[in-house]
Tab-separated table of C-alpha atoms in Angstrom:
chain	number	residue	atom	x	y	z
U	28	UNK	CA	-14.416	-4.507	-31.227
U	29	UNK	CA	-12.719	-7.484	-29.596
U	30	UNK	CA	-12.953	-10.799	-31.491
U	31	UNK	CA	-11.523	-13.751	-29.605
U	32	UNK	CA	-9.256	-16.157	-31.561
U	33	UNK	CA	-9.381	-13.864	-34.597
U	34	UNK	CA	-5.733	-14.656	-35.309
U	35	UNK	CA	-2.931	-16.642	-33.688
U	36	UNK	CA	-1.299	-14.925	-30.725
U	37	UNK	CA	1.938	-15.381	-28.833
U	38	UNK	CA	0.045	-17.207	-26.076
U	39	UNK	CA	-3.364	-18.852	-25.981
U	40	UNK	CA	-6.390	-17.296	-24.299
U	41	UNK	CA	-6.294	-19.539	-21.201
U	42	UNK	CA	-2.653	-18.628	-20.548
U	43	UNK	CA	-3.478	-14.929	-20.901
U	44	UNK	CA	-6.329	-15.160	-18.397
U	45	UNK	CA	-4.112	-17.118	-15.980
U	46	UNK	CA	-1.422	-14.414	-16.248
U	47	UNK	CA	-3.942	-11.649	-15.612
U	48	UNK	CA	-5.308	-13.482	-12.589
U	49	UNK	CA	-1.797	-13.986	-11.214
U	50	UNK	CA	-0.942	-10.298	-11.689
U	51	UNK	CA	-4.155	-9.259	-9.930
U	52	UNK	CA	-3.304	-11.513	-6.991
U	53	UNK	CA	0.234	-10.131	-6.656
U	54	UNK	CA	-0.677	-6.451	-6.361
U	55	UNK	CA	-1.148	-4.848	-2.979
U	56	UNK	CA	-4.745	-5.572	-1.928
U	57	UNK	CA	-7.216	-2.807	-1.209
U	58	UNK	CA	-8.527	-2.165	2.326
U	59	UNK	CA	-10.809	-4.900	3.699
U	60	UNK	CA	-9.504	-7.320	1.040
U	61	UNK	CA	-7.128	-10.236	1.430
U	62	UNK	CA	-4.453	-11.397	-0.968
U	63	UNK	CA	-1.202	-9.930	-2.228
U	64	UNK	CA	2.045	-11.493	-3.328
U	65	UNK	CA	3.458	-14.302	-1.174
U	66	UNK	CA	6.529	-13.211	0.808
U	67	UNK	CA	9.362	-15.171	2.362
U	68	UNK	CA	8.483	-14.481	5.999
U	69	UNK	CA	7.462	-17.173	8.473
U	70	UNK	CA	3.943	-15.739	9.044
U	71	UNK	CA	1.702	-18.356	7.451
U	72	UNK	CA	-1.384	-16.130	7.198
U	73	UNK	CA	0.342	-13.184	5.521
U	74	UNK	CA	-2.273	-11.615	3.252
U	75	UNK	CA	-5.020	-13.993	4.469
U	76	UNK	CA	-5.635	-12.926	8.085
U	77	UNK	CA	-8.590	-10.568	8.605
U	78	UNK	CA	-9.598	-8.724	11.787
U	79	UNK	CA	-12.845	-10.061	13.216
U	80	UNK	CA	-13.662	-6.710	14.845
U	81	UNK	CA	-13.150	-4.194	12.029
U	82	UNK	CA	-12.831	-6.408	8.952
U	83	UNK	CA	-9.421	-4.990	8.051
U	84	UNK	CA	-6.564	-7.049	6.704
U	85	UNK	CA	-4.129	-7.821	9.521
U	86	UNK	CA	-0.555	-6.625	9.282
U	87	UNK	CA	2.384	-8.919	10.039
U	88	UNK	CA	5.195	-8.190	12.493
U	89	UNK	CA	8.136	-10.165	13.865
U	90	UNK	CA	9.432	-9.807	17.406
U	91	UNK	CA	11.785	-11.464	19.850
U	92	UNK	CA	15.199	-12.961	19.477
U	93	UNK	CA	13.895	-15.676	17.143
U	94	UNK	CA	11.695	-13.307	15.072
U	95	UNK	CA	8.441	-14.974	16.030
U	96	UNK	CA	5.590	-13.919	13.711
U	97	UNK	CA	2.553	-12.004	14.921
U	98	UNK	CA	-0.529	-10.224	13.584
U	99	UNK	CA	-1.992	-6.847	14.511
U	100	UNK	CA	-4.755	-4.487	13.397
U	101	UNK	CA	-4.522	-0.722	13.886
U	102	UNK	CA	-8.288	-0.243	13.929
U	103	UNK	CA	-8.455	1.880	17.090
U	104	UNK	CA	-5.734	4.130	15.782
U	105	UNK	CA	-8.099	5.082	12.964
U	106	UNK	CA	-11.235	5.239	15.123
U	107	UNK	CA	-10.194	7.445	18.033
U	108	UNK	CA	-6.533	8.248	17.349
U	109	UNK	CA	-5.185	6.794	20.579
U	110	UNK	CA	-2.461	4.873	18.794
U	111	UNK	CA	-3.636	1.501	20.114
U	112	UNK	CA	-3.857	-1.771	18.256
U	113	UNK	CA	-7.343	-3.211	17.940
U	114	UNK	CA	-5.785	-6.684	17.830
U	115	UNK	CA	-2.243	-7.801	18.583
U	116	UNK	CA	-1.480	-11.501	18.906
U	117	UNK	CA	1.413	-13.877	18.365
U	118	UNK	CA	1.165	-16.035	15.279
U	119	UNK	CA	2.875	-19.284	16.296
U	120	UNK	CA	-0.202	-20.969	17.801
U	121	UNK	CA	-2.524	-19.439	15.208
U	122	UNK	CA	-0.412	-20.706	12.311
U	123	UNK	CA	-0.176	-24.179	13.855
U	124	UNK	CA	-3.972	-24.416	14.218
U	125	UNK	CA	-4.577	-23.301	10.620
U	126	UNK	CA	-1.945	-25.728	9.299
U	127	UNK	CA	-3.579	-28.588	11.234
U	128	UNK	CA	-6.995	-27.746	9.788
U	129	UNK	CA	-5.485	-27.495	6.304
U	130	UNK	CA	-3.771	-30.876	6.529
U	131	UNK	CA	-6.949	-32.460	7.934
U	132	UNK	CA	-8.868	-31.174	4.930
U	133	UNK	CA	-6.271	-32.723	2.622
U	134	UNK	CA	-6.397	-36.152	4.268
U	135	UNK	CA	-7.342	-39.035	1.884
U	136	UNK	CA	-10.961	-38.971	3.078
U	137	UNK	CA	-11.087	-35.243	2.568
U	138	UNK	CA	-9.549	-35.561	-0.882
U	139	UNK	CA	-12.154	-38.143	-1.894
U	140	UNK	CA	-14.879	-35.799	-0.721
U	141	UNK	CA	-13.259	-32.987	-2.705
U	142	UNK	CA	-13.164	-35.126	-5.844
U	143	UNK	CA	-16.818	-36.000	-5.384
U	144	UNK	CA	-17.573	-32.316	-4.987
U	145	UNK	CA	-15.709	-31.624	-8.250
U	146	UNK	CA	-17.766	-34.275	-10.018
U	147	UNK	CA	-20.944	-32.793	-8.597
U	148	UNK	CA	-19.815	-29.359	-9.737
U	149	UNK	CA	-19.262	-30.696	-13.267
U	150	UNK	CA	-22.747	-32.225	-13.241
U	151	UNK	CA	-24.239	-28.934	-12.058
U	152	UNK	CA	-22.352	-27.100	-14.770
U	153	UNK	CA	-23.820	-29.444	-17.398
U	154	UNK	CA	-27.291	-28.735	-16.046
U	155	UNK	CA	-26.672	-24.993	-16.310
U	156	UNK	CA	-25.376	-25.367	-19.882
U	157	UNK	CA	-28.456	-27.359	-20.826
U	158	UNK	CA	-30.654	-24.535	-19.545
U	159	UNK	CA	-28.730	-21.979	-21.609
U	160	UNK	CA	-29.022	-24.189	-24.711
U	161	UNK	CA	-32.768	-24.307	-24.234
U	162	UNK	CA	-32.776	-20.509	-23.960
U	163	UNK	CA	-30.935	-20.306	-27.308
U	164	UNK	CA	-33.439	-22.677	-28.936
U	165	UNK	CA	-36.340	-20.649	-27.582
U	166	UNK	CA	-34.802	-17.383	-28.816
U	167	UNK	CA	-34.099	-18.908	-32.254
U	168	UNK	CA	-37.699	-20.109	-32.546
U	169	UNK	CA	-39.025	-16.652	-31.618
U	170	UNK	CA	-36.742	-15.056	-34.205
U	171	UNK	CA	-37.866	-17.448	-36.942
U	172	UNK	CA	-41.523	-16.917	-36.060
U	173	UNK	CA	-41.069	-13.134	-36.143
U	174	UNK	CA	-39.409	-13.461	-39.541
U	175	UNK	CA	-42.273	-15.550	-40.946
U	176	UNK	CA	-44.846	-13.059	-39.690
U	177	UNK	CA	-42.931	-10.169	-41.211
U	178	UNK	CA	-42.618	-11.858	-44.617
U	179	UNK	CA	-46.307	-12.856	-44.645
U	180	UNK	CA	-47.617	-9.300	-44.198
U	181	UNK	CA	-48.818	-7.275	-47.177
U	182	UNK	CA	-46.066	-4.780	-48.144
U	183	UNK	CA	-48.719	-2.146	-48.802
U	184	UNK	CA	-49.668	-2.212	-45.121
U	185	UNK	CA	-46.583	-0.258	-44.018
U	186	UNK	CA	-47.741	0.441	-40.456
U	187	UNK	CA	-48.102	-3.259	-39.640
U	188	UNK	CA	-44.900	-4.078	-41.544
U	189	UNK	CA	-42.863	-1.593	-39.487
U	190	UNK	CA	-44.211	-3.051	-36.207
U	191	UNK	CA	-43.416	-6.633	-37.291
U	192	UNK	CA	-39.948	-5.547	-38.437
U	193	UNK	CA	-39.215	-4.038	-35.019
U	194	UNK	CA	-40.329	-7.270	-33.312
U	195	UNK	CA	-38.094	-9.266	-35.660
U	196	UNK	CA	-35.074	-7.107	-34.833
U	197	UNK	CA	-35.796	-7.440	-31.105
U	198	UNK	CA	-36.006	-11.232	-31.438
U	199	UNK	CA	-32.702	-11.302	-33.341
U	200	UNK	CA	-31.060	-9.236	-30.618
U	201	UNK	CA	-32.312	-11.637	-27.934
U	202	UNK	CA	-30.979	-14.568	-29.968
U	203	UNK	CA	-27.554	-12.952	-30.281
U	204	UNK	CA	-27.445	-12.253	-26.531
U	205	UNK	CA	-28.421	-15.838	-25.674
U	206	UNK	CA	-25.802	-17.292	-28.058
U	207	UNK	CA	-23.116	-15.019	-26.606
U	208	UNK	CA	-24.017	-16.055	-23.044
U	209	UNK	CA	-23.918	-19.737	-24.016
U	210	UNK	CA	-20.530	-19.284	-25.711
U	211	UNK	CA	-19.076	-17.594	-22.601
U	212	UNK	CA	-20.396	-20.352	-20.358
U	213	UNK	CA	-18.889	-23.046	-22.586
U	214	UNK	CA	-15.494	-21.313	-22.672
U	215	UNK	CA	-15.526	-20.929	-18.872
U	216	UNK	CA	-16.240	-24.607	-18.371
U	217	UNK	CA	-13.644	-26.156	-16.023
U	218	UNK	CA	-11.557	-29.010	-17.284
U	219	UNK	CA	-12.581	-32.379	-15.855
U	220	UNK	CA	-9.966	-34.474	-14.066
U	221	UNK	CA	-8.853	-37.720	-15.621
U	222	UNK	CA	-8.673	-40.994	-13.688
U	223	UNK	CA	-4.865	-40.772	-13.600
U	224	UNK	CA	-5.024	-37.262	-12.115
U	225	UNK	CA	-7.544	-38.381	-9.476
U	226	UNK	CA	-5.284	-41.290	-8.484
U	227	UNK	CA	-2.264	-38.970	-8.284
U	228	UNK	CA	-4.172	-36.556	-6.024
U	229	UNK	CA	-5.236	-39.375	-3.686
U	230	UNK	CA	-1.654	-40.666	-3.528
U	231	UNK	CA	-0.349	-37.187	-2.779
U	232	UNK	CA	-2.713	-36.846	0.189
U	233	UNK	CA	-0.916	-39.670	2.022
U	234	UNK	CA	2.465	-37.901	1.818
U	235	UNK	CA	1.310	-34.288	2.140
U	236	UNK	CA	1.967	-34.053	5.881
U	237	UNK	CA	5.513	-35.296	5.400
U	238	UNK	CA	6.003	-32.780	2.579
U	239	UNK	CA	4.573	-29.943	4.707
U	240	UNK	CA	7.080	-30.465	7.544
U	241	UNK	CA	10.027	-31.362	5.299
U	242	UNK	CA	13.077	-29.097	5.770
U	243	UNK	CA	13.226	-28.548	2.006
U	244	UNK	CA	9.741	-26.977	2.026
U	245	UNK	CA	10.115	-23.209	2.479
U	246	UNK	CA	7.669	-20.890	4.195
U	247	UNK	CA	6.772	-19.463	0.836
U	248	UNK	CA	5.866	-22.946	-0.455
U	249	UNK	CA	3.596	-23.514	2.557
U	250	UNK	CA	1.826	-20.233	1.907
U	251	UNK	CA	1.300	-21.172	-1.722
U	252	UNK	CA	-0.185	-24.512	-0.674
U	253	UNK	CA	-2.421	-22.821	1.871
U	254	UNK	CA	-3.815	-20.392	-0.698
U	255	UNK	CA	-4.914	-23.216	-2.978
U	256	UNK	CA	-7.773	-23.991	-0.556
U	257	UNK	CA	-8.170	-20.958	1.719
U	258	UNK	CA	-9.551	-17.550	0.761
U	259	UNK	CA	-9.049	-15.860	4.129
U	260	UNK	CA	-8.985	-16.459	7.896
U	261	UNK	CA	-10.994	-14.166	10.169
U	262	UNK	CA	-9.360	-13.788	13.576
U	263	UNK	CA	-11.269	-12.646	16.666
U	264	UNK	CA	-9.495	-12.533	20.036
U	265	UNK	CA	-11.416	-12.899	23.311
U	266	UNK	CA	-8.913	-11.814	25.943
U	267	UNK	CA	-11.279	-12.317	28.867
U	268	UNK	CA	-11.706	-15.985	27.849
U	269	UNK	CA	-8.059	-16.419	26.749
U	270	UNK	CA	-9.305	-17.721	23.430
U	271	UNK	CA	-8.804	-16.918	19.745
U	272	UNK	CA	-11.715	-17.736	17.445
U	273	UNK	CA	-10.741	-18.480	13.817
U	274	UNK	CA	-13.186	-18.604	10.917
U	275	UNK	CA	-11.657	-20.296	7.880
U	276	UNK	CA	-13.277	-19.498	4.525
U	277	UNK	CA	-12.431	-22.217	2.035
U	278	UNK	CA	-12.476	-22.024	-1.737
U	279	UNK	CA	-15.999	-22.787	-2.842
U	280	UNK	CA	-17.749	-20.915	-0.035
U	281	UNK	CA	-17.515	-23.380	2.865
U	282	UNK	CA	-16.694	-22.148	6.379
U	283	UNK	CA	-15.114	-23.879	9.351
U	284	UNK	CA	-14.399	-22.569	12.841
U	285	UNK	CA	-11.432	-23.280	15.083
U	286	UNK	CA	-10.851	-22.170	18.690
U	287	UNK	CA	-7.249	-21.706	19.804
U	288	UNK	CA	-6.615	-21.409	23.575
U	289	UNK	CA	-4.247	-18.575	24.427
U	290	UNK	CA	-1.788	-18.578	27.346
U	291	UNK	CA	-2.794	-16.508	30.349
U	292	UNK	CA	-0.975	-13.224	29.971
U	293	UNK	CA	0.837	-11.723	32.913
U	294	UNK	CA	0.608	-7.972	33.444
U	295	UNK	CA	3.640	-6.335	31.917
U	296	UNK	CA	5.941	-4.449	34.306
U	297	UNK	CA	5.746	-0.676	34.335
U	298	UNK	CA	8.182	0.615	31.759
U	299	UNK	CA	8.580	3.512	29.381
U	300	UNK	CA	7.489	3.014	25.793
U	301	UNK	CA	10.183	1.549	23.556
U	302	UNK	CA	9.866	4.279	20.922
U	303	UNK	CA	10.397	6.913	23.620
U	304	UNK	CA	13.574	5.163	24.755
U	305	UNK	CA	14.835	4.963	21.169
U	306	UNK	CA	14.143	8.665	20.687
U	307	UNK	CA	15.917	9.485	23.950
U	308	UNK	CA	18.948	7.527	22.764
U	309	UNK	CA	19.136	9.664	19.609
U	310	UNK	CA	18.491	12.967	21.342
U	311	UNK	CA	21.050	12.369	24.093
U	312	UNK	CA	23.871	12.584	21.570
U	313	UNK	CA	22.958	16.206	20.722
U	314	UNK	CA	21.039	17.869	23.572
U	315	UNK	CA	21.210	18.135	27.383
U	316	UNK	CA	18.524	16.655	29.629
U	317	UNK	CA	16.594	19.907	30.027
U	318	UNK	CA	16.152	20.391	26.294
U	319	UNK	CA	15.300	16.697	25.819
U	320	UNK	CA	12.558	16.985	28.435
U	321	UNK	CA	11.042	19.913	26.533
U	322	UNK	CA	11.104	17.989	23.249
U	323	UNK	CA	9.433	14.916	24.759
U	324	UNK	CA	6.743	17.029	26.423
U	325	UNK	CA	5.993	18.890	23.183
U	326	UNK	CA	5.373	15.544	21.519
U	327	UNK	CA	2.946	14.533	24.270
U	328	UNK	CA	5.114	11.699	25.606
U	329	UNK	CA	4.947	10.658	29.245
U	330	UNK	CA	6.920	8.512	31.643
U	331	UNK	CA	5.961	4.947	32.522
U	332	UNK	CA	3.672	6.248	35.270
U	333	UNK	CA	2.011	8.882	33.046
U	334	UNK	CA	3.960	11.921	34.296
U	335	UNK	CA	5.489	14.657	32.187
U	336	UNK	CA	9.245	14.683	31.674
U	337	UNK	CA	11.674	16.822	33.633
U	338	UNK	CA	15.459	17.013	33.519
U	339	UNK	CA	15.728	14.693	36.543
U	340	UNK	CA	13.361	12.123	35.040
U	341	UNK	CA	15.246	12.175	31.754
U	342	UNK	CA	18.499	11.711	33.664
U	343	UNK	CA	17.069	8.763	35.618
U	344	UNK	CA	15.798	7.152	32.421
U	345	UNK	CA	19.215	7.566	30.789
U	346	UNK	CA	20.940	6.036	33.782
U	347	UNK	CA	18.595	3.038	33.806
U	348	UNK	CA	19.149	2.286	30.111
U	349	UNK	CA	22.855	3.191	30.242
U	350	UNK	CA	22.579	6.017	27.717
U	351	UNK	CA	25.581	8.373	27.760
U	352	UNK	CA	25.080	11.985	28.763
U	353	UNK	CA	25.435	14.818	26.264
U	354	UNK	CA	28.914	16.324	26.212
U	355	UNK	CA	29.179	19.625	24.322
U	356	UNK	CA	32.278	20.052	22.201
U	357	UNK	CA	34.582	22.936	22.992
U	358	UNK	CA	35.200	23.724	19.351
U	359	UNK	CA	32.879	22.817	16.524
U	360	UNK	CA	34.694	21.660	13.428
U	361	UNK	CA	33.828	22.746	9.928
U	362	UNK	CA	31.085	20.600	8.375
U	363	UNK	CA	29.419	19.723	11.688
U	364	UNK	CA	25.883	20.645	12.706
U	365	UNK	CA	25.346	23.610	15.028
U	366	UNK	CA	22.385	25.074	16.792
U	367	UNK	CA	20.862	28.188	15.268
U	368	UNK	CA	22.488	30.418	17.896
U	369	UNK	CA	25.980	29.019	17.264
U	370	UNK	CA	25.471	28.994	13.494
U	371	UNK	CA	24.366	32.630	13.583
U	372	UNK	CA	27.548	33.595	15.499
U	373	UNK	CA	29.675	31.645	13.034
U	374	UNK	CA	28.065	33.428	10.066
U	375	UNK	CA	28.037	36.835	11.725
U	376	UNK	CA	24.278	37.370	11.484
U	377	UNK	CA	21.361	37.512	13.902
U	378	UNK	CA	19.558	34.279	14.887
U	379	UNK	CA	16.258	35.787	13.672
U	380	UNK	CA	17.794	36.282	10.215
U	381	UNK	CA	18.915	32.656	10.173
U	382	UNK	CA	15.419	31.551	11.244
U	383	UNK	CA	13.912	33.534	8.392
U	384	UNK	CA	16.317	32.037	5.849
U	385	UNK	CA	15.476	28.590	7.169
U	386	UNK	CA	11.725	29.164	6.850
U	387	UNK	CA	12.132	30.527	3.308
U	388	UNK	CA	14.123	27.479	2.246
U	389	UNK	CA	17.176	29.619	1.448
U	390	UNK	CA	19.289	27.286	3.590
U	391	UNK	CA	18.752	23.688	4.688
U	392	UNK	CA	18.369	22.524	8.275
U	393	UNK	CA	18.136	19.246	10.131
U	394	UNK	CA	15.685	18.218	12.832
U	395	UNK	CA	16.119	14.919	14.686
U	396	UNK	CA	12.435	14.682	15.608
U	397	UNK	CA	9.379	16.976	15.417
U	398	UNK	CA	9.657	19.598	18.158
U	399	UNK	CA	13.447	19.374	18.385
U	400	UNK	CA	15.612	22.463	17.696
U	401	UNK	CA	16.875	22.982	14.179
U	402	UNK	CA	20.527	22.291	13.440
U	403	UNK	CA	22.520	23.950	10.657
U	404	UNK	CA	25.539	22.363	8.977
U	405	UNK	CA	28.222	25.029	8.584
U	406	UNK	CA	30.567	24.642	5.614
U	407	UNK	CA	32.238	26.780	2.970
U	408	UNK	CA	29.279	26.539	0.598
U	409	UNK	CA	26.922	27.926	3.236
U	410	UNK	CA	29.359	30.715	4.188
U	411	UNK	CA	29.556	31.780	0.543
U	412	UNK	CA	25.810	32.497	0.571
U	413	UNK	CA	26.168	35.281	3.178
U	414	UNK	CA	28.081	38.287	1.833
U	415	UNK	CA	28.590	41.922	2.851
U	416	UNK	CA	27.673	43.306	-0.564
U	417	UNK	CA	25.840	41.859	-3.541
U	418	UNK	CA	28.053	40.609	-6.405
U	419	UNK	CA	27.619	41.959	-9.907
U	420	UNK	CA	24.585	40.549	-11.691
U	421	UNK	CA	22.567	39.909	-8.532
U	422	UNK	CA	19.285	41.834	-8.159
U	423	UNK	CA	16.730	42.289	-5.419
U	424	UNK	CA	13.893	39.848	-4.976
U	425	UNK	CA	11.210	42.223	-6.260
U	426	UNK	CA	13.148	42.946	-9.454
U	427	UNK	CA	13.840	39.242	-9.983
U	428	UNK	CA	10.093	38.576	-9.706
U	429	UNK	CA	9.403	41.151	-12.451
U	430	UNK	CA	12.169	39.871	-14.726
U	431	UNK	CA	11.234	36.202	-14.407
U	432	UNK	CA	7.487	36.767	-14.166
U	433	UNK	CA	7.051	34.386	-11.225
U	434	UNK	CA	6.203	34.688	-7.540
U	435	UNK	CA	8.628	34.948	-4.627
U	436	UNK	CA	7.779	31.407	-3.531
U	437	UNK	CA	8.636	30.046	-6.993
U	438	UNK	CA	11.992	31.827	-7.006
U	439	UNK	CA	12.864	30.414	-3.584
U	440	UNK	CA	11.909	26.926	-4.759
U	441	UNK	CA	14.228	27.295	-7.755
U	442	UNK	CA	17.011	28.442	-5.469
U	443	UNK	CA	16.402	25.436	-3.252
U	444	UNK	CA	16.611	23.091	-6.262
U	445	UNK	CA	19.814	24.783	-7.466
U	446	UNK	CA	18.275	26.252	-10.626
U	447	UNK	CA	19.020	29.823	-9.508
U	448	UNK	CA	21.929	31.250	-7.546
U	449	UNK	CA	21.266	33.528	-4.566
U	450	UNK	CA	23.156	35.263	-1.771
U	451	UNK	CA	22.088	37.044	1.401
U	452	UNK	CA	23.485	40.526	2.029
U	453	UNK	CA	23.850	41.109	5.779
U	454	UNK	CA	25.573	44.537	5.766
U	455	UNK	CA	24.439	47.956	4.662
U	456	UNK	CA	21.076	49.649	4.511
U	457	UNK	CA	19.536	47.265	1.960
U	458	UNK	CA	19.902	43.835	3.477
U	459	UNK	CA	18.189	40.756	2.152
U	460	UNK	CA	18.316	38.113	-0.551
U	461	UNK	CA	19.792	38.859	-3.986
U	462	UNK	CA	19.061	36.677	-7.019
U	463	UNK	CA	21.247	36.122	-10.042
U	464	UNK	CA	18.823	36.319	-12.970
U	465	UNK	CA	20.102	34.489	-16.067
U	466	UNK	CA	20.358	36.451	-19.286
U	467	UNK	CA	17.193	35.999	-21.351
U	468	UNK	CA	17.476	35.998	-25.132
U	469	UNK	CA	15.283	38.706	-26.747
U	470	UNK	CA	12.102	37.418	-28.255
U	471	UNK	CA	10.856	38.177	-31.794
U	472	UNK	CA	8.659	41.097	-30.665
U	473	UNK	CA	11.523	42.864	-28.822
U	474	UNK	CA	13.947	42.272	-31.708
U	475	UNK	CA	11.586	43.723	-34.305
U	476	UNK	CA	10.962	46.766	-32.079
U	477	UNK	CA	14.703	47.432	-31.817
U	478	UNK	CA	15.119	47.144	-35.602
U	479	UNK	CA	12.406	49.726	-36.189
U	480	UNK	CA	14.116	52.158	-33.843
């Protein structure tokens, strides 16, 4: 059972609650919730911006040479899987409008209204406490009356005495509940501001705008100031009207709306997606245009005009973005990545065998992007895994499964983690993987059986 202030602690109760509240605010918020720890980025509404279409928390991105902030919501990506942003807008004008509304609310007149609201809140809190005190008095009177009735009954009349005793216990329970509720309300009572604090707040309002735009004030400081009054900002973009509608939810439950005119957007020129160009730049260092076209088509990528890729279209795209053409090396050095066909020739095995070893996890492979051919790094360690005959102490897979008492998949996982040693025999009539099973110490049952013999 928890008893508050039962003994002296390292910190007082108010400090503990403030720490818990701060920790809860710094964790990553759940979906459809705002908040989170304040970061150092320039996006003023980081953690506060909410999508007006889907109600999701907006993500922050930075683009351009000057890293201009922006906000986006991937709602449509979740709804129909088309990979489109439900909302994508630059944050410079949005942040400026929110900052203007924030500073207007902190003007001297606004601060005086806030102080009056605090005084009114204190008065309302006193009214609520008075109501709870009356509830305690009423519960105490009912408990005392139930006690008097119980003590006045004849003890011989047990049936009536038991009924009055139950009513007395119920009245005592109601009294305890009312006293506990009153105690919680009194502990949660906000501290009233002194006259000196009110004067300091009014004086600060005159210089707040100068502090906000001061070069010594960091973006993180501005976000902290903004969160003292704002809970969240709901953003709804109306592209047909070139307007962004902001709904600011202030601490205390008040709402205000701001309309931000957006610049008329010009249709973007026809161009290939940036992620496709970045992928092409990476693939061009390893594969020719024909193979690159196959990889891009398997991933469902298209050209700027919606056509599938061919070798000529890949070549034209490389030429436009000045991406060098693939130049195969005449001789692959040791330690470099090879295709499965070349790696199979270097190891003296069939490509199908190498494919099977790759699927089993017996060897490791690299893949630049999903759909691209696998590449194997040839080195001395990999060559040592492929032998003509099994070394001493290496057994077949089936026997290793019986000795270790595990499945084939588990053995291959242990080989992959380096817990077991394995080789692949590629000559002779019994080809396949051989496992080196470690020597197992005899258990008590086996030892006692040998002693009897």
